[in-house]
Coordinates of C-alpha atoms in Angstrom, one line a residue:
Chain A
X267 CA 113.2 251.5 89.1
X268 CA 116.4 250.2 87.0
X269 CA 115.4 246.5 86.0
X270 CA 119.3 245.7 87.5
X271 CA 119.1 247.2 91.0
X272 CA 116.2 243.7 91.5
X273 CA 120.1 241.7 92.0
X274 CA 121.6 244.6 94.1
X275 CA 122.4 243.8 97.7
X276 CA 120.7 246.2 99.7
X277 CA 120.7 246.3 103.8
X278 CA 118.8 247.4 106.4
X279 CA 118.9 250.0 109.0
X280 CA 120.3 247.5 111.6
X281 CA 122.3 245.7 109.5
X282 CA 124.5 248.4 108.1
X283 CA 124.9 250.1 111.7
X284 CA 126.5 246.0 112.0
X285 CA 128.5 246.1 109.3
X286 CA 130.1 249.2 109.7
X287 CA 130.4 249.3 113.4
X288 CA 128.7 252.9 113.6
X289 CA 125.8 254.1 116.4
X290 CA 122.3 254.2 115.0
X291 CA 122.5 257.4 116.7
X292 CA 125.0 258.0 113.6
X293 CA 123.5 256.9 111.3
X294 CA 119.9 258.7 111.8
X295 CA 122.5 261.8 112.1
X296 CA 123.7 261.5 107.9
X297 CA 120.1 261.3 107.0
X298 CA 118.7 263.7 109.2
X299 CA 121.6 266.4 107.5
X300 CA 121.0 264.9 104.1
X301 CA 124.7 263.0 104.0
X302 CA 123.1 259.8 102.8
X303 CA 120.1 259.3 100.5
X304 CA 119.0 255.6 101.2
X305 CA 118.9 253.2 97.6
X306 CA 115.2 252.6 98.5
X307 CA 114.0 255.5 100.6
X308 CA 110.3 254.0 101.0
X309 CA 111.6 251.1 103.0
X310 CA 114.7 252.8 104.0
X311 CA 117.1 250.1 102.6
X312 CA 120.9 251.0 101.4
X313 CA 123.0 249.9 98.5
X314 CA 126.9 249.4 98.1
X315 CA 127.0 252.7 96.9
X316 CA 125.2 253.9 100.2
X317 CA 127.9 252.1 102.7
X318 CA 131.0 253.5 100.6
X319 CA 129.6 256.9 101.7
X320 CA 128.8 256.1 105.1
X321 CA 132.2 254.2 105.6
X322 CA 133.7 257.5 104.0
X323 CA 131.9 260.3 106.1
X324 CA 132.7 258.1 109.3
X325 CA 136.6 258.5 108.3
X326 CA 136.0 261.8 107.3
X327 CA 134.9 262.4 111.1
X328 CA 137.3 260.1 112.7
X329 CA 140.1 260.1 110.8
X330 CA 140.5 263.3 109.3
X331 CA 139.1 265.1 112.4
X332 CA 136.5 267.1 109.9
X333 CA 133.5 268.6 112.1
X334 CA 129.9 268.2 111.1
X335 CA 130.0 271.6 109.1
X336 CA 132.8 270.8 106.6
X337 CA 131.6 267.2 106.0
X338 CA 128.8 268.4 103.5
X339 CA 131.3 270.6 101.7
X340 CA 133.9 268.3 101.3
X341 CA 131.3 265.7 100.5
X342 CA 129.8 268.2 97.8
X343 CA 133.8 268.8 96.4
X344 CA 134.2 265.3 96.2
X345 CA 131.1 264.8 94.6
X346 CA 131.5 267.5 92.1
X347 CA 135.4 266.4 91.5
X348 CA 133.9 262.5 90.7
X349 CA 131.6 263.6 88.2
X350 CA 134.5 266.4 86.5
X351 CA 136.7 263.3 86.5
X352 CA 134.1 261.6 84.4
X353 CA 133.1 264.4 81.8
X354 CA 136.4 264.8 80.9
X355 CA 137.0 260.9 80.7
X356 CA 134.4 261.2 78.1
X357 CA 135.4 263.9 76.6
X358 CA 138.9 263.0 76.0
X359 CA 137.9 259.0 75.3
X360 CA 140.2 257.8 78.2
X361 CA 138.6 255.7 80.7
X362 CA 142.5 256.1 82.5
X363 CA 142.1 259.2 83.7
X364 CA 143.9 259.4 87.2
X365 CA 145.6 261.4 89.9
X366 CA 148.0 258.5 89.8
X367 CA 150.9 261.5 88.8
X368 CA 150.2 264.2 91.2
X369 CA 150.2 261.4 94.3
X370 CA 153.6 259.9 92.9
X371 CA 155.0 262.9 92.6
X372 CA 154.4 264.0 95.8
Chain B
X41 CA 154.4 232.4 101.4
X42 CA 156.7 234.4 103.2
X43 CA 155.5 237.8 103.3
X44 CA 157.8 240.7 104.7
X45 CA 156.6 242.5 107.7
X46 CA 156.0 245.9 107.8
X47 CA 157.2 248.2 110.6
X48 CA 154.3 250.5 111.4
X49 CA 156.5 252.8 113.1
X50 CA 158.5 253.7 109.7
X51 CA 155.1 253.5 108.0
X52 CA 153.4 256.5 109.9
X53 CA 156.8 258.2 109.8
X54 CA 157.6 258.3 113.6
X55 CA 160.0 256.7 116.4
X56 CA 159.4 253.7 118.8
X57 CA 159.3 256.3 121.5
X58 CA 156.1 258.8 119.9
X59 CA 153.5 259.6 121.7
X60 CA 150.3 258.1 120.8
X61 CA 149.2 261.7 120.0
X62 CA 152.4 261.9 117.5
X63 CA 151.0 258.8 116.1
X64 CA 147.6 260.1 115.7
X65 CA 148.5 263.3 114.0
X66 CA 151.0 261.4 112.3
X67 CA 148.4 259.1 110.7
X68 CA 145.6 261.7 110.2
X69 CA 148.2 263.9 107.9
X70 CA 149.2 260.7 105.8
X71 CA 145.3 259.7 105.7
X72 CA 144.6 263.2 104.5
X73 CA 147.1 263.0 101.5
X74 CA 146.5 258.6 100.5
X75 CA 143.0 258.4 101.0
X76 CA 141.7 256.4 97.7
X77 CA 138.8 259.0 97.8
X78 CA 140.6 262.0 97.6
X79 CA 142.8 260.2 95.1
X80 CA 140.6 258.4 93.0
X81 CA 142.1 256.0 90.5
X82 CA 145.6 255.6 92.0
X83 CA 146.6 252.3 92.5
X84 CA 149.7 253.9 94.5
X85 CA 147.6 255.9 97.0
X86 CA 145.5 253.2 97.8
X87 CA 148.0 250.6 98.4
X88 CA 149.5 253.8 100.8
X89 CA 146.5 254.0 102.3
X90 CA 145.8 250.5 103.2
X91 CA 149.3 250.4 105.0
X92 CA 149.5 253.0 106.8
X93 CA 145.6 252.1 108.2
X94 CA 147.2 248.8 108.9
X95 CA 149.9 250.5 110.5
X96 CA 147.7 252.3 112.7
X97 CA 145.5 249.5 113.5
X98 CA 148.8 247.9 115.4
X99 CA 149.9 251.2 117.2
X100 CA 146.7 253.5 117.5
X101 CA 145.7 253.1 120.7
X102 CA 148.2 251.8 123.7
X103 CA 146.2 248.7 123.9
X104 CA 147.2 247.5 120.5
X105 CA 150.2 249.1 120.3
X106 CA 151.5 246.7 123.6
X107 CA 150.3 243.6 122.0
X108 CA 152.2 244.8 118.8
X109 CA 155.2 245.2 121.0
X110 CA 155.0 242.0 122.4
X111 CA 155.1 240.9 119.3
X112 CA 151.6 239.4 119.6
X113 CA 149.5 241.2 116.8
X114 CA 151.7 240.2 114.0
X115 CA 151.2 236.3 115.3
X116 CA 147.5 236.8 115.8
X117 CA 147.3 238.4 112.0
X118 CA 149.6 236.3 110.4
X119 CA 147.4 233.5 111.5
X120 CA 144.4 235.1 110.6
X121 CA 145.6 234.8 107.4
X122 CA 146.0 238.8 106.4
X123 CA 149.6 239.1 105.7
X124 CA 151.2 242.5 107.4
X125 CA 151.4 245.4 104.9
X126 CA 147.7 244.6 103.3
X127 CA 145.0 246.1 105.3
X128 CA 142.1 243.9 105.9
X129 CA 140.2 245.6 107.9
X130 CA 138.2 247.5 105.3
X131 CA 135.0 245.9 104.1
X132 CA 133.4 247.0 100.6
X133 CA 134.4 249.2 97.6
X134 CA 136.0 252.8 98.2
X135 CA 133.3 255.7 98.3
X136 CA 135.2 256.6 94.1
X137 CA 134.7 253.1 92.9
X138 CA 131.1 252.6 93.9
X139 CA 130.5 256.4 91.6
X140 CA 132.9 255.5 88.8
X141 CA 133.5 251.8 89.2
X142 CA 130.1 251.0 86.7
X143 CA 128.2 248.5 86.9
X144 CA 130.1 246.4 89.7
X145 CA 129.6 248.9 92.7
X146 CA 127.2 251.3 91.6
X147 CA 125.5 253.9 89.3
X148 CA 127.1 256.9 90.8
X149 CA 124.1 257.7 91.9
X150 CA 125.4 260.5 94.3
X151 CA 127.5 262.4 91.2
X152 CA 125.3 261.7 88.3
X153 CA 123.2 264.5 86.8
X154 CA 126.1 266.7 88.7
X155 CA 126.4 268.7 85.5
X156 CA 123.1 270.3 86.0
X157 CA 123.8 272.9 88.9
X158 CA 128.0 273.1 88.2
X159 CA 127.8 277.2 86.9
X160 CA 126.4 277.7 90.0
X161 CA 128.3 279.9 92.5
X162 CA 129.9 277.5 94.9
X163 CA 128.3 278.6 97.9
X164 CA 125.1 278.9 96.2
X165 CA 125.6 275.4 95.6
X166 CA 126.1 274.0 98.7
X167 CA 124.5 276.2 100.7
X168 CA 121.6 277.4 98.9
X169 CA 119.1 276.1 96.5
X170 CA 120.1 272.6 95.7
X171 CA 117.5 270.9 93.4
X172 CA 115.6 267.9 94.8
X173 CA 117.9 265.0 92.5
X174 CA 120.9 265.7 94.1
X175 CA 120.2 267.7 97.7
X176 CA 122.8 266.2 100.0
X177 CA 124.7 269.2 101.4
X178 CA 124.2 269.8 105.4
X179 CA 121.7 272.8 106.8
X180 CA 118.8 271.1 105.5
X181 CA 116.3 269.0 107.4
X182 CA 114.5 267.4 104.4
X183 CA 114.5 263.8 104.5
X184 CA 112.3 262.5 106.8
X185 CA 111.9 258.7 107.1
X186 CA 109.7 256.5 108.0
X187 CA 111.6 254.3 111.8
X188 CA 112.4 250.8 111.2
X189 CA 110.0 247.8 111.3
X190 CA 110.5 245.8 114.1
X191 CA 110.0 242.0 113.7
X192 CA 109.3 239.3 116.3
X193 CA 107.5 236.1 117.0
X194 CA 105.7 234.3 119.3
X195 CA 104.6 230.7 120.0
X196 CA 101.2 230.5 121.1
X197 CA 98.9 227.1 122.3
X198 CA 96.5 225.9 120.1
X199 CA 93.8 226.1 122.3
X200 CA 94.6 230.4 122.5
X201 CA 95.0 230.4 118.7
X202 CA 91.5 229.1 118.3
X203 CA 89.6 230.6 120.9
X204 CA 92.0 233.8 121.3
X205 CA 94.0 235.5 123.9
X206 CA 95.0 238.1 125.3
X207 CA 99.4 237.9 126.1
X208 CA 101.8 240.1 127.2
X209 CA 104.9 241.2 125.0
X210 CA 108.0 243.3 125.9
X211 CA 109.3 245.2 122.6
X212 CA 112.7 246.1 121.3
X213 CA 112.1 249.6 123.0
X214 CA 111.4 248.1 126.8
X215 CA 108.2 249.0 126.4
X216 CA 105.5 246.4 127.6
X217 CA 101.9 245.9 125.8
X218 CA 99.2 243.3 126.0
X219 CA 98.3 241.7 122.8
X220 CA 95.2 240.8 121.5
X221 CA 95.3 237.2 120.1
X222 CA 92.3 237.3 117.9
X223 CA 90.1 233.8 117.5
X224 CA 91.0 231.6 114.9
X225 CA 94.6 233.1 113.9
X226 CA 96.2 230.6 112.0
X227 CA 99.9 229.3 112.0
X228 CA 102.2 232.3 110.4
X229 CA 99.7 234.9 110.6
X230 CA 101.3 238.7 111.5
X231 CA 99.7 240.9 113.8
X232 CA 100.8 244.5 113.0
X233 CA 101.1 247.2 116.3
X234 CA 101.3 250.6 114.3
X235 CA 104.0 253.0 115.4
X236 CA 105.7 250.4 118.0
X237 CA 108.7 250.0 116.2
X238 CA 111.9 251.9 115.5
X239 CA 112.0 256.2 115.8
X240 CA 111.2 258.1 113.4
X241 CA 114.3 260.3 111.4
X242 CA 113.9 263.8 110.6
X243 CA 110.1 264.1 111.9
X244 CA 108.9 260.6 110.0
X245 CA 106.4 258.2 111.4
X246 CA 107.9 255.6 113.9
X247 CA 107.3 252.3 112.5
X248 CA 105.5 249.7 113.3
X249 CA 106.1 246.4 115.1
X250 CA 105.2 242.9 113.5
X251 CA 104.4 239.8 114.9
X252 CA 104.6 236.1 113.4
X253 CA 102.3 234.2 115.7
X254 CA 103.5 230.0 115.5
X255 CA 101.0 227.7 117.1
X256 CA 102.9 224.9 119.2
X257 CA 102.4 221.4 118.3
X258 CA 99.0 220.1 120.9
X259 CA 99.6 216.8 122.8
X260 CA 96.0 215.6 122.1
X261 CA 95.3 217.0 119.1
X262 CA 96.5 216.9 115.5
X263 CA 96.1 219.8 112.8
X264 CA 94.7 218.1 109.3
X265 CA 94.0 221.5 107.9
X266 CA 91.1 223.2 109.9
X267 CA 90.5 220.3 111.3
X268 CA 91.1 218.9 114.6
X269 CA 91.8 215.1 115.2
X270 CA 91.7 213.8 118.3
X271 CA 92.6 209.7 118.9
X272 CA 90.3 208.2 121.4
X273 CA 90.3 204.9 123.0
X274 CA 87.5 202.6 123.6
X275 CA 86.6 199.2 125.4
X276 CA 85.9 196.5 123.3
X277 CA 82.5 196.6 125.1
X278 CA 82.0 199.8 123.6
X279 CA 82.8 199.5 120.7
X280 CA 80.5 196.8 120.3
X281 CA 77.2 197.6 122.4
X282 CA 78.3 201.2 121.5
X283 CA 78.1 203.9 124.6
X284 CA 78.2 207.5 125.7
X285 CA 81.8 208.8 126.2
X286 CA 83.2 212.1 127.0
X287 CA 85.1 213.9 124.6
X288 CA 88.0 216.6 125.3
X289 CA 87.3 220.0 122.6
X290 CA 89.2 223.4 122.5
X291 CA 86.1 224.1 124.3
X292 CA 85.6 222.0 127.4
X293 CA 84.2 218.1 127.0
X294 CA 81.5 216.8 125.1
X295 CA 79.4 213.7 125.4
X296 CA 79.5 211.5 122.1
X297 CA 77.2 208.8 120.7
X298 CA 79.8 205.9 119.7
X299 CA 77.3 203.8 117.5
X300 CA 77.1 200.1 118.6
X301 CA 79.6 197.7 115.9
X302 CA 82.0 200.7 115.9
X303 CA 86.3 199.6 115.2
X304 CA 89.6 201.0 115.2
X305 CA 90.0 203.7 112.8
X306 CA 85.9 204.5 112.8
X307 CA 85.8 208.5 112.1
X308 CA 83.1 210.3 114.1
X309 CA 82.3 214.2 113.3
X310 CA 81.8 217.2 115.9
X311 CA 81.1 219.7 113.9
X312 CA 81.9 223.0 114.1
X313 CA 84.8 222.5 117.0
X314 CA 88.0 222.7 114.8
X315 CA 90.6 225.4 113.4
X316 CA 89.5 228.8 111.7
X317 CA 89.5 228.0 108.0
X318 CA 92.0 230.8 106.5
X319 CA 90.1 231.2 103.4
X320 CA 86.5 231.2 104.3
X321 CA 86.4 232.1 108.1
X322 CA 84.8 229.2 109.2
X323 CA 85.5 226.5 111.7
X324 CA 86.5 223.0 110.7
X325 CA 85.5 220.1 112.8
X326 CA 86.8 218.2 115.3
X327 CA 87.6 214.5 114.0
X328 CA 87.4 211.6 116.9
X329 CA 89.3 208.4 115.6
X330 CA 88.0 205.4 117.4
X331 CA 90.9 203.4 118.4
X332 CA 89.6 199.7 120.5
X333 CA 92.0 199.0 123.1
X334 CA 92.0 195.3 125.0
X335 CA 91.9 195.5 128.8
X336 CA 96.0 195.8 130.4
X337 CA 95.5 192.2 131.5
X338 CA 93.5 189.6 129.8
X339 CA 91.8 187.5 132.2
X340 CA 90.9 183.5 131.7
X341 CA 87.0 184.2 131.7
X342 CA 87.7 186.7 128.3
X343 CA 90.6 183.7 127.3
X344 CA 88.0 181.3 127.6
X345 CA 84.9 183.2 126.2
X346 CA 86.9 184.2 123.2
X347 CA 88.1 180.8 122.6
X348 CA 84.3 179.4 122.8
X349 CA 83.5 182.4 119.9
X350 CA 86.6 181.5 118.0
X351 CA 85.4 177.6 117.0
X352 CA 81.9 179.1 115.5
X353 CA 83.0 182.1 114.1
X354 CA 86.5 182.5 113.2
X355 CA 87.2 185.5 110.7
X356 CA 90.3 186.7 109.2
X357 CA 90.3 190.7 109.2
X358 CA 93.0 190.9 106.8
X359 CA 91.0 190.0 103.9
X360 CA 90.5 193.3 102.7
X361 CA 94.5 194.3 102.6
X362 CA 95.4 191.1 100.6
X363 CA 96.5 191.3 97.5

């Protein structure tokens, strides 16, 4: 384990069902299809990075309207699109590399 | 400061009159096009996004959309503190920052080591043979977890924490079990029911159910350790002709030998009638404190005997405390 994640804030089952106001029924759901790998599977505890997804698949769902067959490949585009936004931040040396344009633009 | 108030109507792009289903489709098409994570890094989408969520939070269902009407949401949030046009709601980084924020949210932990599968054909990818590191696309049933640990606790007397006993708890789940209290359990100790606590996921092992056992404080008797002391009065006859007296233990009375010339504060051992020591499993002892009590009402024969023993043989007992 990464020395650093020791100070990371991670949460229980229970309490991010609490802080995210979703069904454990839900929540047992992004496991059992492999949405959301848990920071500390042994013990089943998540991280901040862990809740961002959650909050994100639940808008996905409720917001958006998606159905349980396009969340993984939207999930799996957005994944990909992260890390293609960061390979050619390093490539090009700009840490600024946004979408900023296309969403003004629009 | 004054802050101007936005119109949530004009923000989701529809009339006072819409339906609420106008509004809904209104706010999932602007959603679709401002969310932060399908815009990652724009400062402009996200602020968007965080009014037009706003927007919907005051007009998204008929409930809230009334009160806003009324004029009451704005009141109730401006007093709250979040200032209309600034969505509060949202707890915790965007899904984007907490992969490419660094150190503050995350390690992208999700997108890292992406690179490794990205010639393969996009259904392959998704659908097909992901590699264990990053294996989060749906179809699968892969992870399986172990269900939750469920915690409780339970006050127990002392006399059941030293002897044992058997007591009835109702889980979490409904479910009613008796429990074993096991002799000599000490203060803190966990009792571990294997499988009683929260489902499974995916085919894992349910977990398992904990509980802290606290021992309530005893009338009669005080904890020092594994022992037990226990105060007990005597006559001044007693204590000093010395006599037979029964005893209270965890275990029923006792007789005990006071030994004639005995005084307040006189220890006397009963061995073997205390607490479980934790560290070498054996019982401590039950310490009886002699405490000499006058009779309720002193009578003029005691007065008068006292007074006779007084003029031969006068003593002060606070010799041994001066200084």
């Amino acid at each position: 384990m990464n020395p650093e994640q020791n100070h990371k804030a991670h949460y229980y089952f229970t309490e991010v069902c609490k802080q995210l106001g979703i069904k454990r029924d839900f929540l047992m759901h992004c496991l059992q299809e492999d949405w959301v790998k848990p920071a500390l599977p042994e013990t089943l505890e998540f991280d901040e990075e862990d809740l961002a997804r959650i909050h994100f698949i639940v808008e996905l769902r409720e917001d958006f309207g998606v159905n349980d067959e396009a969340v993984p490949i939207i999930l799996h585009l957005v994944d990909e699109l992260y890390y293609l936004r960061e390979e050619v931040a390093s490539l090009t040396g700009s840490s600024d590399f946004s979408f900023s344009k296309r969403v003004s633009k629009s | 400061m004054a802050t101007k108030r936005m119109d949530p109507y004009s923000e989701l792009g529809v009339s006072k009159s819409a339906t609420q289903e106008e509004i809904k489709v209104a706010y999932r098409k602007l959603a679709k096009k401002y969310h932060p994570d399908l815009n990652p890094g724009s400062k402009e989408a996200e602020m968007k996004f965080k009014n037009i969520s706003q927007a919907y939070d005051w007009i998204g269902t008929p409930e809230n959309r009334a009160k806003f009407d009324r004029g009451e949401f704005y009141e109730d949030t401006a007093q709250a503190g979040a200032g209309p046009g600034f969505g509060q709601h949202r707890r915790g980084p965007y899904y984007y920052q907490t992969q490419e924020g660094g150190p503050k949210y995350g390690e992208g932990r999700y997108t890292q080591n992406f690179g490794e599968g990205i010639d393969e054909g996009f259904f392959e990818s998704i659908f097909g043979k992901f590699s264990e590191g990053r294996a989060h696309a749906g179809g699968r049933r892969s992870q399986q977890f172990s269900g939750e640990d469920h915690h409780y606790q339970m006050e127990v007397d002392l006399k059941d924490a030293v002897l044992g006993s058997e007591k009835e708890i109702t889980l979490a789940t409904g479910k009613r079990m008796n429990m074993k209290i096991p002799a000599g359990i000490f203060d803190g100790a966990k009792l571990r029911f294997s499988g009683q606590g929260g489902p499974g996921i995916g085919g894992g092992p349910a977990g398992d159910a904990y509980v802290e056992i606290h021992i309530r404080p005893d009338r009669r008797f005080k904890r020092v350790e594994s022992d037990l002391v226990f105060e007990l009065p005597i006559s001044i006859t007693e204590a000093v002709f010395g006599a037979e007296v029964r005893v209270p233990t965890m275990e029923g009375e006792v007789l005990l030998k006071i030994p004639p010339h005995s005084n307040t504060g006189t220890r006397l051992k009963i061995r073997g009638k205390g607490m479980v020591n934790k560290t070498t499993r054996k019982r401590g002892d039950e310490i009886v404190e002699l405490k000499v009590l006058l009779p309720k009402k002193i009578d003029a024969e005691l007065e008068e005997a006292l007074k006779k023993w007084q003029s031969k043989h006068s003593y002060n007992p606070r010799d041994q405390v001066a200084a």
